């Protein structure tokens, strides 16, 4: 190693490596979200009956539910067309998110992180819709008798990703 190579500070070397990293490298995170989501749904469906409630904490239950609708069970009572609509919508959105991640400038961290979380969550839920015709929800948060709609790991990733997208938009304004 030459003396010139040894004199590069570690911080500069890491910054240079990050700037060379293509945003598509963040797609591994989408895969992690999908695997965690599907693994937790597998375990819940294996060990809980539909509507069975297991108290985890005084404000958190695991309750196996099937959601044929969208967020907060919107359109759950529709005649079945919503399954294919949500599958198609998630497919289109997933392609758009992947292209957006791919086109993000090198060195960006927050935007591809956010997009990868949303992508992983969308694909985790679409796998359920294709395989079962519904999304498996099981995380049930409540305060006393007031319950928040049940959700899953994919929904959590989508929510966190959306929050990071908003944060990134505010960050870009400055």
PDB file of C-alpha atoms in Angstrom:
ATOM      1  CA  UNK A   1       0.000   0.000   0.000  1.00  0.00           C
ATOM      2  CA  UNK A   2       1.410   3.426  -0.868  1.00  0.00           C
ATOM      3  CA  UNK A   3       1.621   6.220   1.683  1.00  0.00           C
ATOM      4  CA  UNK A   4      -0.965   8.138  -0.343  1.00  0.00           C
ATOM      5  CA  UNK A   5      -3.563   5.368   0.110  1.00  0.00           C
ATOM      6  CA  UNK A   6      -2.874   5.142   3.843  1.00  0.00           C
ATOM      7  CA  UNK A   7      -3.472   8.845   4.436  1.00  0.00           C
ATOM      8  CA  UNK A   8      -7.168   8.818   3.414  1.00  0.00           C
ATOM      9  CA  UNK A   9      -9.257   9.333   6.567  1.00  0.00           C
ATOM     10  CA  UNK A  10     -11.744   6.570   7.337  1.00  0.00           C
ATOM     11  CA  UNK A  11     -14.688   9.002   7.240  1.00  0.00           C
ATOM     12  CA  UNK A  12     -13.840  10.049   3.690  1.00  0.00           C
ATOM     13  CA  UNK A  13     -13.454   6.433   2.596  1.00  0.00           C
ATOM     14  CA  UNK A  14     -16.881   5.532   4.015  1.00  0.00           C
ATOM     15  CA  UNK A  15     -18.466   8.610   2.407  1.00  0.00           C
ATOM     16  CA  UNK A  16     -16.900   7.689  -0.934  1.00  0.00           C
ATOM     17  CA  UNK A  17     -18.203   4.117  -0.635  1.00  0.00           C
ATOM     18  CA  UNK A  18     -21.727   5.372   0.152  1.00  0.00           C
ATOM     19  CA  UNK A  19     -21.662   7.712  -2.844  1.00  0.00           C
ATOM     20  CA  UNK A  20     -20.667   4.804  -5.098  1.00  0.00           C
ATOM     21  CA  UNK A  21     -23.408   2.568  -3.726  1.00  0.00           C
ATOM     22  CA  UNK A  22     -26.316   2.325  -6.105  1.00  0.00           C
ATOM     23  CA  UNK A  23     -29.724   2.919  -4.476  1.00  0.00           C
ATOM     24  CA  UNK A  24     -30.874  -0.463  -5.789  1.00  0.00           C
ATOM     25  CA  UNK A  25     -28.664  -1.943  -3.084  1.00  0.00           C
ATOM     26  CA  UNK A  26     -31.483  -0.952  -0.707  1.00  0.00           C
ATOM     27  CA  UNK A  27     -33.760  -3.547  -2.332  1.00  0.00           C
ATOM     28  CA  UNK A  28     -32.373  -6.128   0.115  1.00  0.00           C
ATOM     29  CA  UNK A  29     -34.410  -4.322   2.755  1.00  0.00           C
ATOM     30  CA  UNK A  30     -37.599  -5.008   0.786  1.00  0.00           C
ATOM     31  CA  UNK A  31     -36.698  -8.688   0.795  1.00  0.00           C
ATOM     32  CA  UNK A  32     -36.095  -8.625   4.571  1.00  0.00           C
ATOM     33  CA  UNK A  33     -39.516  -7.011   5.117  1.00  0.00           C
ATOM     34  CA  UNK A  34     -41.204  -9.644   2.927  1.00  0.00           C
ATOM     35  CA  UNK A  35     -39.477 -12.535   4.728  1.00  0.00           C
ATOM     36  CA  UNK A  36     -40.262 -11.166   8.216  1.00  0.00           C
ATOM     37  CA  UNK A  37     -43.845 -10.414   7.219  1.00  0.00           C
ATOM     38  CA  UNK A  38     -44.494 -13.837   5.722  1.00  0.00           C
ATOM     39  CA  UNK A  39     -42.716 -15.651   8.580  1.00  0.00           C
ATOM     40  CA  UNK A  40     -44.781 -13.891  11.261  1.00  0.00           C
ATOM     41  CA  UNK A  41     -48.001 -14.492   9.332  1.00  0.00           C
ATOM     42  CA  UNK A  42     -47.092 -18.173   8.972  1.00  0.00           C
ATOM     43  CA  UNK A  43     -46.502 -18.502  12.715  1.00  0.00           C
ATOM     44  CA  UNK A  44     -49.691 -16.678  13.640  1.00  0.00           C
ATOM     45  CA  UNK A  45     -51.851 -18.754  11.286  1.00  0.00           C
ATOM     46  CA  UNK A  46     -50.170 -21.921  12.554  1.00  0.00           C
ATOM     47  CA  UNK A  47     -50.716 -21.253  16.254  1.00  0.00           C
ATOM     48  CA  UNK A  48     -53.877 -19.123  16.443  1.00  0.00           C
ATOM     49  CA  UNK A  49     -57.416 -19.773  15.337  1.00  0.00           C
ATOM     50  CA  UNK A  50     -59.330 -17.057  13.508  1.00  0.00           C
ATOM     51  CA  UNK A  51     -60.340 -14.322  15.994  1.00  0.00           C
ATOM     52  CA  UNK A  52     -58.373 -15.965  18.813  1.00  0.00           C
ATOM     53  CA  UNK A  53     -56.812 -13.322  21.060  1.00  0.00           C
ATOM     54  CA  UNK A  54     -53.539 -13.674  22.947  1.00  0.00           C
ATOM     55  CA  UNK A  55     -52.602 -10.835  25.283  1.00  0.00           C
ATOM     56  CA  UNK A  56     -48.941  -9.892  24.828  1.00  0.00           C
ATOM     57  CA  UNK A  57     -48.981  -6.653  26.838  1.00  0.00           C
ATOM     58  CA  UNK A  58     -51.819  -4.757  28.524  1.00  0.00           C
ATOM     59  CA  UNK A  59     -52.077  -2.621  25.345  1.00  0.00           C
ATOM     60  CA  UNK A  60     -51.128  -5.261  22.745  1.00  0.00           C
ATOM     61  CA  UNK A  61     -52.839  -8.456  21.632  1.00  0.00           C
ATOM     62  CA  UNK A  62     -52.141 -10.903  18.854  1.00  0.00           C
ATOM     63  CA  UNK A  63     -55.480 -11.637  17.175  1.00  0.00           C
ATOM     64  CA  UNK A  64     -55.672 -13.557  13.899  1.00  0.00           C
ATOM     65  CA  UNK A  65     -57.868 -11.657  11.438  1.00  0.00           C
ATOM     66  CA  UNK A  66     -58.433 -11.872   7.686  1.00  0.00           C
ATOM     67  CA  UNK A  67     -58.723  -8.538   5.867  1.00  0.00           C
ATOM     68  CA  UNK A  68     -60.257  -8.723   2.389  1.00  0.00           C
ATOM     69  CA  UNK A  69     -60.247  -4.941   2.101  1.00  0.00           C
ATOM     70  CA  UNK A  70     -57.611  -2.252   2.107  1.00  0.00           C
ATOM     71  CA  UNK A  71     -56.310  -0.232   5.053  1.00  0.00           C
ATOM     72  CA  UNK A  72     -58.756  -0.215   7.972  1.00  0.00           C
ATOM     73  CA  UNK A  73     -60.783  -2.896   6.092  1.00  0.00           C
ATOM     74  CA  UNK A  74     -62.089  -0.405   3.515  1.00  0.00           C
ATOM     75  CA  UNK A  75     -64.010  -2.261   0.802  1.00  0.00           C
ATOM     76  CA  UNK A  76     -63.914  -5.475   2.857  1.00  0.00           C
ATOM     77  CA  UNK A  77     -67.610  -5.980   2.211  1.00  0.00           C
ATOM     78  CA  UNK A  78     -67.304  -5.698  -1.575  1.00  0.00           C
ATOM     79  CA  UNK A  79     -68.209  -8.649  -3.762  1.00  0.00           C
ATOM     80  CA  UNK A  80     -64.664  -9.895  -4.406  1.00  0.00           C
ATOM     81  CA  UNK A  81     -63.498  -7.584  -7.189  1.00  0.00           C
ATOM     82  CA  UNK A  82     -61.339  -5.730  -4.644  1.00  0.00           C
ATOM     83  CA  UNK A  83     -58.926  -8.678  -4.376  1.00  0.00           C
ATOM     84  CA  UNK A  84     -57.861  -8.364  -8.020  1.00  0.00           C
ATOM     85  CA  UNK A  85     -57.969  -4.577  -7.913  1.00  0.00           C
ATOM     86  CA  UNK A  86     -55.558  -4.471  -4.936  1.00  0.00           C
ATOM     87  CA  UNK A  87     -53.284  -7.088  -6.530  1.00  0.00           C
ATOM     88  CA  UNK A  88     -53.101  -5.057  -9.756  1.00  0.00           C
ATOM     89  CA  UNK A  89     -52.635  -1.795  -7.870  1.00  0.00           C
ATOM     90  CA  UNK A  90     -49.836  -3.270  -5.742  1.00  0.00           C
ATOM     91  CA  UNK A  91     -48.191  -4.662  -8.885  1.00  0.00           C
ATOM     92  CA  UNK A  92     -48.186  -1.288 -10.613  1.00  0.00           C
ATOM     93  CA  UNK A  93     -47.039   0.531  -7.476  1.00  0.00           C
ATOM     94  CA  UNK A  94     -44.262  -2.029  -6.925  1.00  0.00           C
ATOM     95  CA  UNK A  95     -42.917  -1.525 -10.445  1.00  0.00           C
ATOM     96  CA  UNK A  96     -43.037   2.266 -10.018  1.00  0.00           C
ATOM     97  CA  UNK A  97     -41.296   2.080  -6.629  1.00  0.00           C
ATOM     98  CA  UNK A  98     -38.557  -0.151  -8.038  1.00  0.00           C
ATOM     99  CA  UNK A  99     -37.951   2.256 -10.927  1.00  0.00           C
ATOM    100  CA  UNK A 100     -37.935   5.201  -8.496  1.00  0.00           C
ATOM    101  CA  UNK A 101     -35.389   3.433  -6.264  1.00  0.00           C
ATOM    102  CA  UNK A 102     -33.263   2.572  -9.304  1.00  0.00           C
ATOM    103  CA  UNK A 103     -33.258   6.197 -10.499  1.00  0.00           C
ATOM    104  CA  UNK A 104     -32.454   7.721  -7.106  1.00  0.00           C
ATOM    105  CA  UNK A 105     -29.068   9.474  -7.187  1.00  0.00           C
ATOM    106  CA  UNK A 106     -26.148   7.581  -5.693  1.00  0.00           C
ATOM    107  CA  UNK A 107     -25.397   8.511  -2.109  1.00  0.00           C
ATOM    108  CA  UNK A 108     -29.045   9.079  -1.169  1.00  0.00           C
ATOM    109  CA  UNK A 109     -30.014   7.146   1.942  1.00  0.00           C
ATOM    110  CA  UNK A 110     -33.370   8.289   3.284  1.00  0.00           C
ATOM    111  CA  UNK A 111     -35.368   8.134   0.042  1.00  0.00           C
ATOM    112  CA  UNK A 112     -34.323   4.616  -1.042  1.00  0.00           C
ATOM    113  CA  UNK A 113     -34.748   3.417   2.559  1.00  0.00           C
ATOM    114  CA  UNK A 114     -38.318   4.753   2.627  1.00  0.00           C
ATOM    115  CA  UNK A 115     -39.187   3.404  -0.821  1.00  0.00           C
ATOM    116  CA  UNK A 116     -37.735  -0.026  -0.004  1.00  0.00           C
ATOM    117  CA  UNK A 117     -39.853  -0.278   3.151  1.00  0.00           C
ATOM    118  CA  UNK A 118     -43.015   0.636   1.234  1.00  0.00           C
ATOM    119  CA  UNK A 119     -42.117  -1.804  -1.560  1.00  0.00           C
ATOM    120  CA  UNK A 120     -41.476  -4.683   0.852  1.00  0.00           C
ATOM    121  CA  UNK A 121     -44.721  -4.008   2.688  1.00  0.00           C
ATOM    122  CA  UNK A 122     -46.761  -3.794  -0.494  1.00  0.00           C
ATOM    123  CA  UNK A 123     -45.327  -7.060  -1.796  1.00  0.00           C
ATOM    124  CA  UNK A 124     -45.801  -8.788   1.567  1.00  0.00           C
ATOM    125  CA  UNK A 125     -49.503  -7.990   1.501  1.00  0.00           C
ATOM    126  CA  UNK A 126     -49.943  -8.818  -2.185  1.00  0.00           C
ATOM    127  CA  UNK A 127     -48.474 -12.283  -1.541  1.00  0.00           C
ATOM    128  CA  UNK A 128     -51.299 -12.824   0.959  1.00  0.00           C
ATOM    129  CA  UNK A 129     -53.947 -11.590  -1.474  1.00  0.00           C
ATOM    130  CA  UNK A 130     -52.700 -13.917  -4.208  1.00  0.00           C
ATOM    131  CA  UNK A 131     -52.317 -16.944  -1.917  1.00  0.00           C
ATOM    132  CA  UNK A 132     -55.372 -16.536   0.315  1.00  0.00           C
ATOM    133  CA  UNK A 133     -57.655 -13.844  -1.100  1.00  0.00           C
ATOM    134  CA  UNK A 134     -57.148 -11.752   2.047  1.00  0.00           C
ATOM    135  CA  UNK A 135     -54.363 -10.186   4.095  1.00  0.00           C
ATOM    136  CA  UNK A 136     -53.440 -11.782   7.416  1.00  0.00           C
ATOM    137  CA  UNK A 137     -53.513  -9.172  10.200  1.00  0.00           C
ATOM    138  CA  UNK A 138     -52.633  -9.978  13.782  1.00  0.00           C
ATOM    139  CA  UNK A 139     -51.109  -7.046  15.673  1.00  0.00           C
ATOM    140  CA  UNK A 140     -53.919  -5.496  17.667  1.00  0.00           C
ATOM    141  CA  UNK A 141     -53.110  -2.397  19.728  1.00  0.00           C
ATOM    142  CA  UNK A 142     -55.653  -0.995  22.170  1.00  0.00           C
ATOM    143  CA  UNK A 143     -56.098   1.347  25.069  1.00  0.00           C
ATOM    144  CA  UNK A 144     -58.754  -0.017  27.362  1.00  0.00           C
ATOM    145  CA  UNK A 145     -61.743  -0.821  25.179  1.00  0.00           C
ATOM    146  CA  UNK A 146     -60.555   1.396  22.291  1.00  0.00           C
ATOM    147  CA  UNK A 147     -58.941  -0.757  19.613  1.00  0.00           C
ATOM    148  CA  UNK A 148     -56.813   0.392  16.688  1.00  0.00           C
ATOM    149  CA  UNK A 149     -57.455  -1.649  13.516  1.00  0.00           C
ATOM    150  CA  UNK A 150     -55.319  -4.798  13.363  1.00  0.00           C
ATOM    151  CA  UNK A 151     -52.215  -4.718  11.186  1.00  0.00           C
ATOM    152  CA  UNK A 152     -49.106  -6.738  10.336  1.00  0.00           C
ATOM    153  CA  UNK A 153     -45.368  -6.309   9.675  1.00  0.00           C
ATOM    154  CA  UNK A 154     -45.997  -5.285   6.045  1.00  0.00           C
ATOM    155  CA  UNK A 155     -48.407  -2.547   7.155  1.00  0.00           C
ATOM    156  CA  UNK A 156     -45.826  -1.346   9.682  1.00  0.00           C
ATOM    157  CA  UNK A 157     -43.131  -1.160   6.991  1.00  0.00           C
ATOM    158  CA  UNK A 158     -45.476   0.790   4.692  1.00  0.00           C
ATOM    159  CA  UNK A 159     -46.331   3.233   7.495  1.00  0.00           C
ATOM    160  CA  UNK A 160     -42.701   3.780   8.502  1.00  0.00           C
ATOM    161  CA  UNK A 161     -41.707   4.141   4.834  1.00  0.00           C
ATOM    162  CA  UNK A 162     -44.459   6.702   4.229  1.00  0.00           C
ATOM    163  CA  UNK A 163     -43.335   8.664   7.285  1.00  0.00           C
ATOM    164  CA  UNK A 164     -39.755   8.651   5.995  1.00  0.00           C
ATOM    165  CA  UNK A 165     -40.967   9.837   2.582  1.00  0.00           C
ATOM    166  CA  UNK A 166     -42.659  12.805   4.259  1.00  0.00           C
ATOM    167  CA  UNK A 167     -39.492  13.488   6.255  1.00  0.00           C
ATOM    168  CA  UNK A 168     -37.435  13.324   3.054  1.00  0.00           C
ATOM    169  CA  UNK A 169     -39.799  15.777   1.333  1.00  0.00           C
ATOM    170  CA  UNK A 170     -39.391  18.274   4.195  1.00  0.00           C
ATOM    171  CA  UNK A 171     -35.629  17.730   4.173  1.00  0.00           C
ATOM    172  CA  UNK A 172     -35.455  18.500   0.444  1.00  0.00           C
ATOM    173  CA  UNK A 173     -37.286  21.803   0.936  1.00  0.00           C
ATOM    174  CA  UNK A 174     -34.472  23.066   3.149  1.00  0.00           C
TER     175      UNK A 174
END
